[in-house]
Coordinates of C-alpha atoms (C1' of nucleotides) in Angstrom, one line a residue:
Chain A
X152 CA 0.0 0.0 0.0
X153 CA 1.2 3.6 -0.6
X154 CA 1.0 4.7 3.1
X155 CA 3.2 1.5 4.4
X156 CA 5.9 2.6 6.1
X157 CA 9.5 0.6 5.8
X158 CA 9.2 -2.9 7.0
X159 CA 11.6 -3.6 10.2
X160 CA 12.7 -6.9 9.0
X161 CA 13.7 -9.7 12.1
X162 CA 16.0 -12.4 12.5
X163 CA 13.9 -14.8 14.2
X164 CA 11.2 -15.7 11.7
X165 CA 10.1 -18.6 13.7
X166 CA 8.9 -16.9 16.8
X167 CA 7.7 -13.6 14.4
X168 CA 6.2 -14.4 11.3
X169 CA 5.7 -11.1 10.1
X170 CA 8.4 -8.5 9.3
X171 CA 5.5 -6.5 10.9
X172 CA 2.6 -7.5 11.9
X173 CA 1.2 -4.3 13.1
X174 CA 1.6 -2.6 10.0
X175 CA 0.1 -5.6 7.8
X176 CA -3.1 -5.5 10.3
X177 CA -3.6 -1.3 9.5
X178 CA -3.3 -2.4 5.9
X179 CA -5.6 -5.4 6.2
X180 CA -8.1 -3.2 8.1
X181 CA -8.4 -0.2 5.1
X182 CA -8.3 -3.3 2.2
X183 CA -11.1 -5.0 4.6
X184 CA -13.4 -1.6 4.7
X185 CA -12.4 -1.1 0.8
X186 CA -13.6 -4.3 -0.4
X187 CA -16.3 -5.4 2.2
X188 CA -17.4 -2.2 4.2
X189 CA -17.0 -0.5 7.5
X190 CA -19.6 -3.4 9.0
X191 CA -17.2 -5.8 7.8
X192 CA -14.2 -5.0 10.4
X193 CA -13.6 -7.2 12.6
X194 CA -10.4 -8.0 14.7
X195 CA -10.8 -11.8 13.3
X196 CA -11.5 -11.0 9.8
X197 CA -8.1 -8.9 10.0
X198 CA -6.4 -11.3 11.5
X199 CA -7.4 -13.6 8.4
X200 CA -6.3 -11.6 5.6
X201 CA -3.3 -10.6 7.5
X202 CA -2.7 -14.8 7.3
X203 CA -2.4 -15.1 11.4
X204 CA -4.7 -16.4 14.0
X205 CA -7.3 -14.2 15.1
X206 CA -5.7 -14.0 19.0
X207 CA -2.8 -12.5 17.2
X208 CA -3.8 -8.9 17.2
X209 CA -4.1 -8.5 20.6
X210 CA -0.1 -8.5 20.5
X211 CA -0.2 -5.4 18.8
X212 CA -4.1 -3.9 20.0
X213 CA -5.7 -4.3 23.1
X214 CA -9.3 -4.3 21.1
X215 CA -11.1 -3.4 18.5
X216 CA -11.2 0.3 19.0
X217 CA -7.1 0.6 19.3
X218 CA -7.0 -1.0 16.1
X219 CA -9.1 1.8 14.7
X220 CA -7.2 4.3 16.3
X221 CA -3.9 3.3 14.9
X222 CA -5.3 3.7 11.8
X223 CA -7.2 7.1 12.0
X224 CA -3.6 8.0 13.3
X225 CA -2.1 7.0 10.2
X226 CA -4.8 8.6 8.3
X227 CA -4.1 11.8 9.6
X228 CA -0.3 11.7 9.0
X229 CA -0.8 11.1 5.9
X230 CA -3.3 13.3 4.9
X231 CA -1.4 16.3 6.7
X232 CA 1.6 15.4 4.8
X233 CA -0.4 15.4 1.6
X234 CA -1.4 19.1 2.1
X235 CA 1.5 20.1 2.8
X236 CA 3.0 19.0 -0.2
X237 CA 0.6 20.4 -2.4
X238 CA 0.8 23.8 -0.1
X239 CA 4.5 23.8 -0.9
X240 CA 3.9 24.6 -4.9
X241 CA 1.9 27.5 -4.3
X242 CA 3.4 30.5 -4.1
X243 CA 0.6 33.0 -2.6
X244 CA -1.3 32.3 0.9
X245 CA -4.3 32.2 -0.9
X246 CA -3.3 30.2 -3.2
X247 CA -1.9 27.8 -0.5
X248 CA -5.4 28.0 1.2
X249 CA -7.2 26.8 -1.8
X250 CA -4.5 24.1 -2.4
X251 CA -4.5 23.1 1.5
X252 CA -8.6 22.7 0.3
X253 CA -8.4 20.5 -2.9
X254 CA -5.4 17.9 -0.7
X255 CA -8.3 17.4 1.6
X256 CA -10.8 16.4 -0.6
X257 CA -8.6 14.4 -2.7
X258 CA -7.1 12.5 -0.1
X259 CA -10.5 11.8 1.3
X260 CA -11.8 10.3 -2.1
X261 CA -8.2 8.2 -3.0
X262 CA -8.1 6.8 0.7
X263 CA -11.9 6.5 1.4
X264 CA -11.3 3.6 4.3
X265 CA -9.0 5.8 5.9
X266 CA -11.6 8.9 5.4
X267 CA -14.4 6.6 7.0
X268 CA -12.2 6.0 10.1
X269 CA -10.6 8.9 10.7
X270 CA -13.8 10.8 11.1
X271 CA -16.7 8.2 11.9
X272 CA -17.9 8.2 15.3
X273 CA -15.6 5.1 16.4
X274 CA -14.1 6.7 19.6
X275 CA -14.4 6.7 23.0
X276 CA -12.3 9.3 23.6
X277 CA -11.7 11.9 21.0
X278 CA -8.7 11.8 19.0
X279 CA -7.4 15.3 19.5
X280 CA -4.5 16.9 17.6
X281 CA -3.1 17.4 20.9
X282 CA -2.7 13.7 21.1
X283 CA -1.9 12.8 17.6
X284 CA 1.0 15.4 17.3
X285 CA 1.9 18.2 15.1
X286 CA 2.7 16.1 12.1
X287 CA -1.3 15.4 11.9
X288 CA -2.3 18.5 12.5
X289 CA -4.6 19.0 9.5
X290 CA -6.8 22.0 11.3
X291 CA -3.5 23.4 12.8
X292 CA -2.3 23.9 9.2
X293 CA -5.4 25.4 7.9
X294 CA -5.6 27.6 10.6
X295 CA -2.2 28.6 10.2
X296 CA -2.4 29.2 6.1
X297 CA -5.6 31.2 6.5
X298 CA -4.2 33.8 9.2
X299 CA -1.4 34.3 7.3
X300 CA -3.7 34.7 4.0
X301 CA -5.5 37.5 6.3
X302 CA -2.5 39.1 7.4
X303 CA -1.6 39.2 3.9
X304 CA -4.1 41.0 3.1
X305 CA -5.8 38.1 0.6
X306 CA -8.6 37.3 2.9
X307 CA -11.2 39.6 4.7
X308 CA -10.5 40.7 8.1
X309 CA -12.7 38.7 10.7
X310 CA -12.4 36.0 13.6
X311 CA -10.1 33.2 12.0
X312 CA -11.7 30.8 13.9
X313 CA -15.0 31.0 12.1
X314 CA -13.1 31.7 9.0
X315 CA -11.2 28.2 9.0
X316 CA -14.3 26.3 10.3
X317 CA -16.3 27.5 7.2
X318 CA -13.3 26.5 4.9
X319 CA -13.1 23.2 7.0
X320 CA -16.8 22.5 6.6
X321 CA -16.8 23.2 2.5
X322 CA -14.0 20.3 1.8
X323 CA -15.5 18.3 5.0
X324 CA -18.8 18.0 3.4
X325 CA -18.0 17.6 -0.6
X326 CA -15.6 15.0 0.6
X327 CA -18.3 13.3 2.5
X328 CA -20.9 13.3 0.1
X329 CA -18.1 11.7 -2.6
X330 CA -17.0 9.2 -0.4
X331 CA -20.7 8.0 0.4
X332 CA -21.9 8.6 -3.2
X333 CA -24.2 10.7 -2.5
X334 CA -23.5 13.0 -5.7
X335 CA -25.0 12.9 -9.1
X336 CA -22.9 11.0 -11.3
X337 CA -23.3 13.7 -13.7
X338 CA -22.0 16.3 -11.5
X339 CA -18.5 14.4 -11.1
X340 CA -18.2 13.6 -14.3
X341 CA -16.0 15.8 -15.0
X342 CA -13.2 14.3 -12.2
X343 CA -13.2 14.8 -8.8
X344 CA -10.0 17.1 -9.1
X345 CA -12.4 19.6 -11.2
X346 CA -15.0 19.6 -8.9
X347 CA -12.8 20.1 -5.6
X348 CA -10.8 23.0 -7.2
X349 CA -14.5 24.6 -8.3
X350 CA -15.6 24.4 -4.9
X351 CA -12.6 25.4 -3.1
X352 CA -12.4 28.3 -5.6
X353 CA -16.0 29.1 -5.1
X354 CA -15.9 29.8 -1.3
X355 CA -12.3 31.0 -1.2
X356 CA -13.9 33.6 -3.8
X357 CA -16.0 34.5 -1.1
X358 CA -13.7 34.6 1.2
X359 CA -11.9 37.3 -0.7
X360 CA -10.9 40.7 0.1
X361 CA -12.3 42.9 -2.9
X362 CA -9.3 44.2 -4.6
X363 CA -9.6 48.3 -3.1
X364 CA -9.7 49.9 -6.4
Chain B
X44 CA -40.9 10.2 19.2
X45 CA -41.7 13.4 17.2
X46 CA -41.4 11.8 13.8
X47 CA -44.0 9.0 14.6
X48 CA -46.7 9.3 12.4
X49 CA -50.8 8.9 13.8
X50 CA -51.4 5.3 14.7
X51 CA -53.4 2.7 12.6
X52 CA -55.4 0.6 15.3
X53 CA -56.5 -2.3 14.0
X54 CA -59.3 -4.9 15.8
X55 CA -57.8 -7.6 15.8
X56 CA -55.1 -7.7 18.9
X57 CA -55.2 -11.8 18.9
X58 CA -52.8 -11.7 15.4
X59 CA -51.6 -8.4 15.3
X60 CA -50.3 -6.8 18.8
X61 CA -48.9 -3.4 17.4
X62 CA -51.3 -0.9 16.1
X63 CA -48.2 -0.1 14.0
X64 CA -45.2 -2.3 14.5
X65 CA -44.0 -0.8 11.3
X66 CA -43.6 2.3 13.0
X67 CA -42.8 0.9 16.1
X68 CA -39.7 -1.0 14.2
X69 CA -38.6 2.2 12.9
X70 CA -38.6 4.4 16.1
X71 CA -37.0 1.5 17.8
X72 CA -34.0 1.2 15.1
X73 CA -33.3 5.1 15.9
X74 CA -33.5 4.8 19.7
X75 CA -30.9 1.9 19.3
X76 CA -28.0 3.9 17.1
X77 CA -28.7 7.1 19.5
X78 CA -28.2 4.7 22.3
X79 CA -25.6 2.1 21.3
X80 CA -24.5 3.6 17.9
X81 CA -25.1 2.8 14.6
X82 CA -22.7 -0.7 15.0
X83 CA -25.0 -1.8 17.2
X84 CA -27.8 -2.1 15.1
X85 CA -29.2 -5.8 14.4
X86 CA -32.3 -6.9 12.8
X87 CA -32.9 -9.0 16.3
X88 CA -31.8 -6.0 19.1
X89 CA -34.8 -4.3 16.9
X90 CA -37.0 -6.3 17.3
X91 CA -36.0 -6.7 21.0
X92 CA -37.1 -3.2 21.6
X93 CA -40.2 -3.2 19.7
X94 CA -41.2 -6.2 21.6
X95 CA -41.7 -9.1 19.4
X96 CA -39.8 -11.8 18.7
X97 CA -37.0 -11.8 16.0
X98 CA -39.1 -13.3 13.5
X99 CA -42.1 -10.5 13.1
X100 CA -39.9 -7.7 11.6
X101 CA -39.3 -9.8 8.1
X102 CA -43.5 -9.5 7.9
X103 CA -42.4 -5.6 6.9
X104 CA -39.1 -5.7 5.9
X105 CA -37.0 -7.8 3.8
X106 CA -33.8 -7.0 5.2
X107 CA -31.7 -5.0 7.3
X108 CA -31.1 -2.5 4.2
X109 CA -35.0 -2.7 3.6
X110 CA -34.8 -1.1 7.2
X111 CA -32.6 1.6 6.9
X112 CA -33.9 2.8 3.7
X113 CA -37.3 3.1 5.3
X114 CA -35.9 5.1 8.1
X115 CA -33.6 7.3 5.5
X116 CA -36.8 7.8 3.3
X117 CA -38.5 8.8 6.5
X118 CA -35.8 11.4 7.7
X119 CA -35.4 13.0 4.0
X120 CA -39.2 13.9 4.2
X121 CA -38.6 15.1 7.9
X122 CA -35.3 17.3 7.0
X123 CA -37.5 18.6 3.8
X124 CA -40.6 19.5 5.9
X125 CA -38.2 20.8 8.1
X126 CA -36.7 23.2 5.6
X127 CA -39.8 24.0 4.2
X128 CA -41.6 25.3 7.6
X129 CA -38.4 27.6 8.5
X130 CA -38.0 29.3 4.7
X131 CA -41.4 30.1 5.0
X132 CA -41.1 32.6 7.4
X133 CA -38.5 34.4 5.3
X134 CA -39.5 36.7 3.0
X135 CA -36.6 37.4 0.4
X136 CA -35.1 34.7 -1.4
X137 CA -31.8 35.3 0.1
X138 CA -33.1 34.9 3.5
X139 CA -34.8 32.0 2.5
X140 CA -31.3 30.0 1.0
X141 CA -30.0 31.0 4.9
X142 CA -33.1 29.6 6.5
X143 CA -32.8 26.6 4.1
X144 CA -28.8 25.7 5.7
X145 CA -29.2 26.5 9.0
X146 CA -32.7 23.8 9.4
X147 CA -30.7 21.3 7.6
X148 CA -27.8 21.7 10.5
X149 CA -30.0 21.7 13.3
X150 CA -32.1 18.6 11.7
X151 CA -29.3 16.7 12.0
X152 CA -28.0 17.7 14.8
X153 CA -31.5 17.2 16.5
X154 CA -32.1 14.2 14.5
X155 CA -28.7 13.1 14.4
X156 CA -29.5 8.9 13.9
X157 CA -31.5 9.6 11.4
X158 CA -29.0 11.8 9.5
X159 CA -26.2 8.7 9.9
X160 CA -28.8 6.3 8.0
X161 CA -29.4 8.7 5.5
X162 CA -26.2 9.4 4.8
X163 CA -24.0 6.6 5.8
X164 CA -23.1 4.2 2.9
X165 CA -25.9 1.7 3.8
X166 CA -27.5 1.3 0.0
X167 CA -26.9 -0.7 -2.6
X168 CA -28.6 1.3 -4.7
X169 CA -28.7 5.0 -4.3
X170 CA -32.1 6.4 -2.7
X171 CA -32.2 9.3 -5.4
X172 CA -35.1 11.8 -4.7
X173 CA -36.5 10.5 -7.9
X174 CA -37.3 7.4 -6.1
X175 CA -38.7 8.9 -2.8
X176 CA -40.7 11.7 -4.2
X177 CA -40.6 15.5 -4.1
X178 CA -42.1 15.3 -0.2
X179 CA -38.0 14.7 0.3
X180 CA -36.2 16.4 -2.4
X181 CA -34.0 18.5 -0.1
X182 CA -31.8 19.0 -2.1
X183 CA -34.3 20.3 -4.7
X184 CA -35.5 22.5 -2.7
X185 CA -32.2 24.1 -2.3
X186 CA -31.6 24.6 -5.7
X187 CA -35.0 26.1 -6.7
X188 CA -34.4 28.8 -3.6
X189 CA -31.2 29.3 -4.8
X190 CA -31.9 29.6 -8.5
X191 CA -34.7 32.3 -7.1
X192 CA -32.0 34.6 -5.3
X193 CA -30.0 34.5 -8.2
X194 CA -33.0 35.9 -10.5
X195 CA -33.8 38.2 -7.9
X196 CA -30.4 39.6 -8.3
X197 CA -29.8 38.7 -4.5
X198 CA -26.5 36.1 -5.2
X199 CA -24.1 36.2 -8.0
X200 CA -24.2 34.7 -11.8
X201 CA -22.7 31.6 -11.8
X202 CA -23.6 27.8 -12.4
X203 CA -26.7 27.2 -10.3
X204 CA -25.8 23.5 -9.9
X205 CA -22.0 24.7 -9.0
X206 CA -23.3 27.1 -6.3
X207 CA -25.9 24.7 -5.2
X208 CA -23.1 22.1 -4.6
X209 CA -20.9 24.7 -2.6
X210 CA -23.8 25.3 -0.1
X211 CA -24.9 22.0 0.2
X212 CA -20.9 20.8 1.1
X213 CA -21.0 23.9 3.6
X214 CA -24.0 22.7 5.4
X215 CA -23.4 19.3 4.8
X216 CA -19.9 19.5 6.2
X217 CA -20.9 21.7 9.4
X218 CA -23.2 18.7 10.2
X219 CA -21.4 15.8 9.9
X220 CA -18.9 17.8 12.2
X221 CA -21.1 18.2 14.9
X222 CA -23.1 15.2 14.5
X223 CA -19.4 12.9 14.7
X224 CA -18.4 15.0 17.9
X225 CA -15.3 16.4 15.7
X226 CA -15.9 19.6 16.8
X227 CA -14.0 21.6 19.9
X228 CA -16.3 22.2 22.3
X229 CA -15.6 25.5 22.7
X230 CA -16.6 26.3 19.2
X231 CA -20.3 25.1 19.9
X232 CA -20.5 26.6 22.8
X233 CA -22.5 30.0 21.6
X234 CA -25.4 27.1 20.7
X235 CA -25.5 25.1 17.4
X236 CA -28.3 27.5 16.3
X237 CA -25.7 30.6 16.6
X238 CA -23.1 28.2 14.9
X239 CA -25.2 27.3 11.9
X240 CA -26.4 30.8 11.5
X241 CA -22.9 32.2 11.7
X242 CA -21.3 29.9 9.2
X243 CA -24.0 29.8 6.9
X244 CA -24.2 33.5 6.6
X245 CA -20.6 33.3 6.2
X246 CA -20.7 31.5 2.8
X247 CA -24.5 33.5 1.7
X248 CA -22.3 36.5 2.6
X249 CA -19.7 35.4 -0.1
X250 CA -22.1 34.3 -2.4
X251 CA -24.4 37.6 -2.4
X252 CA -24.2 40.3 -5.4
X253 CA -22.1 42.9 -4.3
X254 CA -24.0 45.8 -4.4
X255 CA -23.9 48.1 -7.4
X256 CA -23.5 51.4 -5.8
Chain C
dC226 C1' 2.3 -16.1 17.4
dC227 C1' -0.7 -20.6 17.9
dT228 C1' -4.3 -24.0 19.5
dA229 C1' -8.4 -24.6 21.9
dC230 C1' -12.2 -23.0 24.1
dC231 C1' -15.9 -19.9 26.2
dG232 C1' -20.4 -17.5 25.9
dA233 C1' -23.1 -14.6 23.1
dT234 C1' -25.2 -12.6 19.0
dC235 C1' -26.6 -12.6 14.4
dG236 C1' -29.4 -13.3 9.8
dG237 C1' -32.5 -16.1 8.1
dT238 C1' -36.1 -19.9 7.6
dA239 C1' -39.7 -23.7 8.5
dG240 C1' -44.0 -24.2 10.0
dG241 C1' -47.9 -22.9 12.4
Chain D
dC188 C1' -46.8 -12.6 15.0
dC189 C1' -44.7 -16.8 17.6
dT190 C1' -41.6 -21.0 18.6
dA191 C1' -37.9 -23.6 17.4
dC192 C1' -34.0 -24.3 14.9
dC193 C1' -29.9 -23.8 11.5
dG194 C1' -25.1 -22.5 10.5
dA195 C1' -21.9 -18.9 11.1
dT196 C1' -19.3 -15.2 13.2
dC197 C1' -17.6 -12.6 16.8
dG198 C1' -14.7 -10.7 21.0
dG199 C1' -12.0 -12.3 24.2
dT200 C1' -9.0 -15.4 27.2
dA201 C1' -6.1 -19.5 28.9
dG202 C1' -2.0 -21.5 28.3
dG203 C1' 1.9 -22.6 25.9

DNA sequence: CCTACCGATCGGTAGG
DNA sequence: CCTACCGATCGGTAGG
């Protein structure tokens, strides 16, 4: 899978099957949820396509819910790192903001499964940047690109708070309704890179300080 | 529950206990996910809590999905009755397209199982409003609104079905937020009324015509 | 990391 | 709408 991390190979095969097992239960999990569903996951079924036993896991994951956690950890890594990337081309706050808008939404739609756990209501307690660290600190980055976007002079004045949380609600909800289908066929026909880029443009638009002529 | 619709009584008790087990199924299956959450929902648990045995829910529905579409169908005509009663106390079109997003946040935040089973990726095949009738085309209803404020000369040119889409992601978004708990508490604590409002104006505010002075 | 085992739940059907 | 029954899966643990 893309978001595998470098295997830490070990000597004693006979003892520890997997080069690591941890890692080949997140990507059994998100293969799991691709193919069969979020109603699908279970620690056994895991277990299965990860080719061990289903008492296993509980090496790696006290339950079910740990499991989850790993992975909406890993999700968030990876989608922070994926904004930042496509941040780093743009040359212009604004332009950054809008870039920092599309990354979300097409992370969301090329890593669905990860999408779905991240931000379903799997949690007993919630998963706070504060707890994931600053390297999945999506909203922290959004936050940051928009001030400085204001500052800049690119964005209207106004509290930044309610500022980011309209941005974050605009890609939260197009990437929603395209990971659960729930948009005309017709109206992504036209690629979901299209769509996310007309949207983002459409409310960062809005967003806009009117040139002061 | 608020959604329940008037009661069929029927004579005979000896064969048919409920005066509306259909109902009663349906009301059940949304006390359960508010309860217990959505993984908790079984055919069986249902049943359980309408009291009858495991076997009388397949005399009204097929399946599990048979369900769940019945309770989706029955919160999309909610949500649109819902949006219908608070536009109608707007009188410009404008106002009206607010109106129209802030009911659809506080529907689902008030009705927050039945906006997980009408959203969540339960359905084999879509439930398009072309199959549940115009009683539940929210989403129709947005766009006629919208299309309105832009003939009035109230929001800008532009693609209705582009526009449409932006507001719907913003609302949408906003929702699905709240309704997963993804949201700081702090940032909900002026009210989720004062939230939606503020937010939704936010994007109507980028959307308007600027005035032609 | 495996084998073996526990109690519990589930979807679905037969037959009345 | 009920009783009785099917095969199957699940989370979790003991013990090695």
């Amino acid at each position: 899978m893309a978001l595998r991390r470098t295997r830490k190979k070990t000597a004693d095969k006979s003892t520890y099957h997997h080069g690591d097992l941890r890692q080949a239960l997140l990507d059994a999990s998100l293969a799991l949820i691709t193919e069969e569903g979020f109603g699908a996951l279970s620690l056994r079924e895991v277990a299965r396509r990860a080719g061990v036993t289903h008492a296993a896991p509980y090496r790696h994951f006290a339950d079910k819910e740990a499991l989850l956690a790993a992975v909406a950890e890993e999700g968030f890594r990876a989608m922070t790192s994926r904004m930042k990337e496509e941040m780093a081309r743009e040359p212009s706050p604004i332009d950054r903001l809008g870039a920092c808008g599309v990354a979300y939404v097409l992370f969301a739609v090329e890593n669905a499964a990860h999408f779905r756990v991240m931000f379903g209501p799997h949690f007993t307690q919630p998963l706070t940047p504060t707890v994931l660290g600053e390297d999945a600190d999506a909203y922290g980055l959004l936050v940051g690109v928009l001030a400085e976007a204001q500052r800049a002079g690119e964005v209207r004045e106004g509290d930044t708070a309610d500022l980011a949380l309209a941005c974050w609600s605009l890609v939260h909800g197009l990437a929603s309704l395209l990971v659960d289908g729930q948009l005309d066929p017709e109206a992504v026909a036209g690629g979901v890179a299209a769509l996310a880029r007309t949207q983002t443009l459409l409310l960062v638009g809005g967003l806009a300080r009117p040139p002061v002529d």
